[in-house]
């Protein structure tokens, strides 16, 4: 999570919402990393999770990320929760809950939906205070 937090800081420094993500393989090695790049790239799908999952798939040479863990500083939205399911990660670890758009327990629970063919394990609240502080500082500076 600390590495994901650094990617989040990098995103904030570049004007994007400070959210960062990493994908770990079975041996806990980082095989993909990402940060929000929506503003930088003008890409609505430029969420940290999608960037990290794409990087991990490239590293692996395939889209299936079985055995991997997606670690992200903020609870994934519906798009990113869906990407986690479709990439077949074994688990999703996140920091802060997202009461406005979270899809891993807050508003929806995409990753645990029994109608889907894959349901990753979830670990929530990891270094949540640090993730929340980054987001609060970013939005205070941009609204102030």
XYZ file of C-alpha atoms in Angstrom:
144
model
C 0.000 0.000 0.000
C 2.887 2.367 0.654
C 3.961 2.118 -2.983
C 0.377 2.765 -4.115
C 0.340 5.845 -1.860
C 3.477 7.139 -3.580
C 1.803 6.755 -6.962
C -1.195 8.635 -5.550
C 1.069 11.491 -4.440
C 2.577 11.578 -7.938
C -0.903 11.835 -9.465
C -1.800 14.727 -7.171
C 1.448 16.530 -7.964
C 0.532 16.344 -11.653
C -3.016 17.643 -11.165
C -4.937 14.373 -11.113
C -6.956 13.086 -8.173
C -4.376 11.371 -5.920
C -5.190 7.718 -6.343
C -2.509 5.090 -6.866
C -2.503 1.348 -7.443
C -0.134 -1.576 -7.757
C -0.611 -5.196 -8.789
C 1.371 -7.821 -6.890
C 2.096 -11.302 -8.192
C 2.017 -14.474 -6.108
C 5.466 -13.666 -4.684
C 4.345 -10.128 -3.711
C 6.457 -8.530 -6.441
C 5.021 -5.436 -8.118
C 4.234 -6.374 -11.720
C 2.101 -3.339 -12.519
C 1.675 0.150 -11.129
C -0.520 3.084 -11.941
C -1.858 6.420 -10.884
C -4.798 8.455 -12.045
C -4.046 9.949 -15.468
C -7.510 11.179 -16.455
C -6.498 14.842 -16.580
C -3.022 14.215 -17.960
C -4.197 11.910 -20.759
C -7.717 13.259 -21.226
C -8.885 9.664 -20.759
C -12.035 8.870 -18.770
C -10.717 5.326 -18.211
C -7.389 6.593 -16.876
C -8.040 5.374 -13.349
C -5.106 4.097 -11.295
C -6.508 0.562 -11.153
C -6.984 0.288 -14.925
C -3.478 1.637 -15.553
C -1.988 -0.842 -13.051
C -3.989 -3.814 -14.382
C -2.922 -3.007 -17.956
C 0.719 -2.809 -16.868
C 0.460 -6.123 -15.001
C -1.146 -7.835 -17.995
C 1.635 -6.506 -20.205
C 4.269 -7.803 -17.751
C 2.600 -11.221 -17.632
C 1.925 -11.344 -21.340
C -1.725 -12.212 -20.789
C -4.890 -10.637 -19.469
C -5.580 -13.243 -16.794
C -4.066 -12.089 -13.518
C -4.925 -15.135 -11.429
C -2.892 -15.267 -8.246
C -2.431 -11.492 -8.224
C -3.524 -8.794 -5.800
C -4.741 -5.343 -6.794
C -3.789 -2.779 -4.146
C -5.364 0.680 -4.463
C -5.561 3.721 -2.215
C -9.309 4.316 -2.731
C -12.189 1.867 -3.009
C -12.637 1.050 -6.705
C -15.529 2.498 -8.709
C -17.842 0.284 -10.781
C -15.518 0.384 -13.813
C -12.451 -0.565 -11.779
C -14.251 -3.175 -9.685
C -15.462 -4.712 -12.939
C -11.936 -4.643 -14.338
C -10.686 -6.438 -11.216
C -13.309 -9.160 -11.690
C -12.654 -9.484 -15.428
C -8.885 -9.668 -14.942
C -9.374 -12.524 -12.466
C -7.265 -11.048 -9.659
C -7.453 -13.126 -6.495
C -7.866 -10.180 -4.167
C -8.535 -6.468 -3.973
C -6.944 -4.466 -1.175
C -7.931 -0.838 -0.731
C -7.378 2.042 1.645
C -10.159 4.597 1.983
C -13.820 3.857 1.390
C -15.523 5.919 -1.316
C -19.033 6.689 -0.077
C -19.889 8.534 -3.322
C -18.773 6.015 -5.954
C -17.380 2.913 -4.231
C -18.270 -0.433 -5.782
C -16.544 -2.774 -3.329
C -19.022 -2.411 -0.494
C -20.016 1.248 -0.196
C -22.650 1.918 -2.875
C -22.382 -1.368 -4.741
C -20.514 -4.600 -4.234
C -19.521 -5.602 -7.742
C -16.668 -7.887 -6.696
C -18.889 -10.050 -4.495
C -21.868 -10.252 -6.865
C -22.809 -13.931 -7.024
C -24.078 -13.513 -10.587
C -20.507 -13.006 -11.806
C -18.159 -15.897 -12.494
C -15.274 -14.574 -10.406
C -15.276 -13.006 -6.942
C -11.974 -11.709 -5.550
C -11.286 -11.631 -1.844
C -11.460 -8.101 -0.370
C -9.359 -6.453 2.312
C -10.510 -2.909 3.085
C -9.233 -0.032 5.167
C -5.474 -0.601 4.760
C -3.743 2.714 5.595
C -7.119 4.364 5.091
C -6.194 7.471 7.095
C -3.214 8.202 4.842
C -5.281 7.703 1.704
C -8.060 9.921 3.028
C -5.600 12.648 4.059
C -4.160 12.784 0.522
C -7.611 13.111 -1.008
C -8.794 15.684 1.543
C -5.712 17.866 1.006
C -6.058 17.651 -2.788
C -9.713 18.659 -2.817
C -9.235 21.388 -0.208
C -6.552 22.948 -2.399
C -8.689 22.703 -5.524
C -11.878 24.011 -3.929
C -10.297 26.645 -1.719
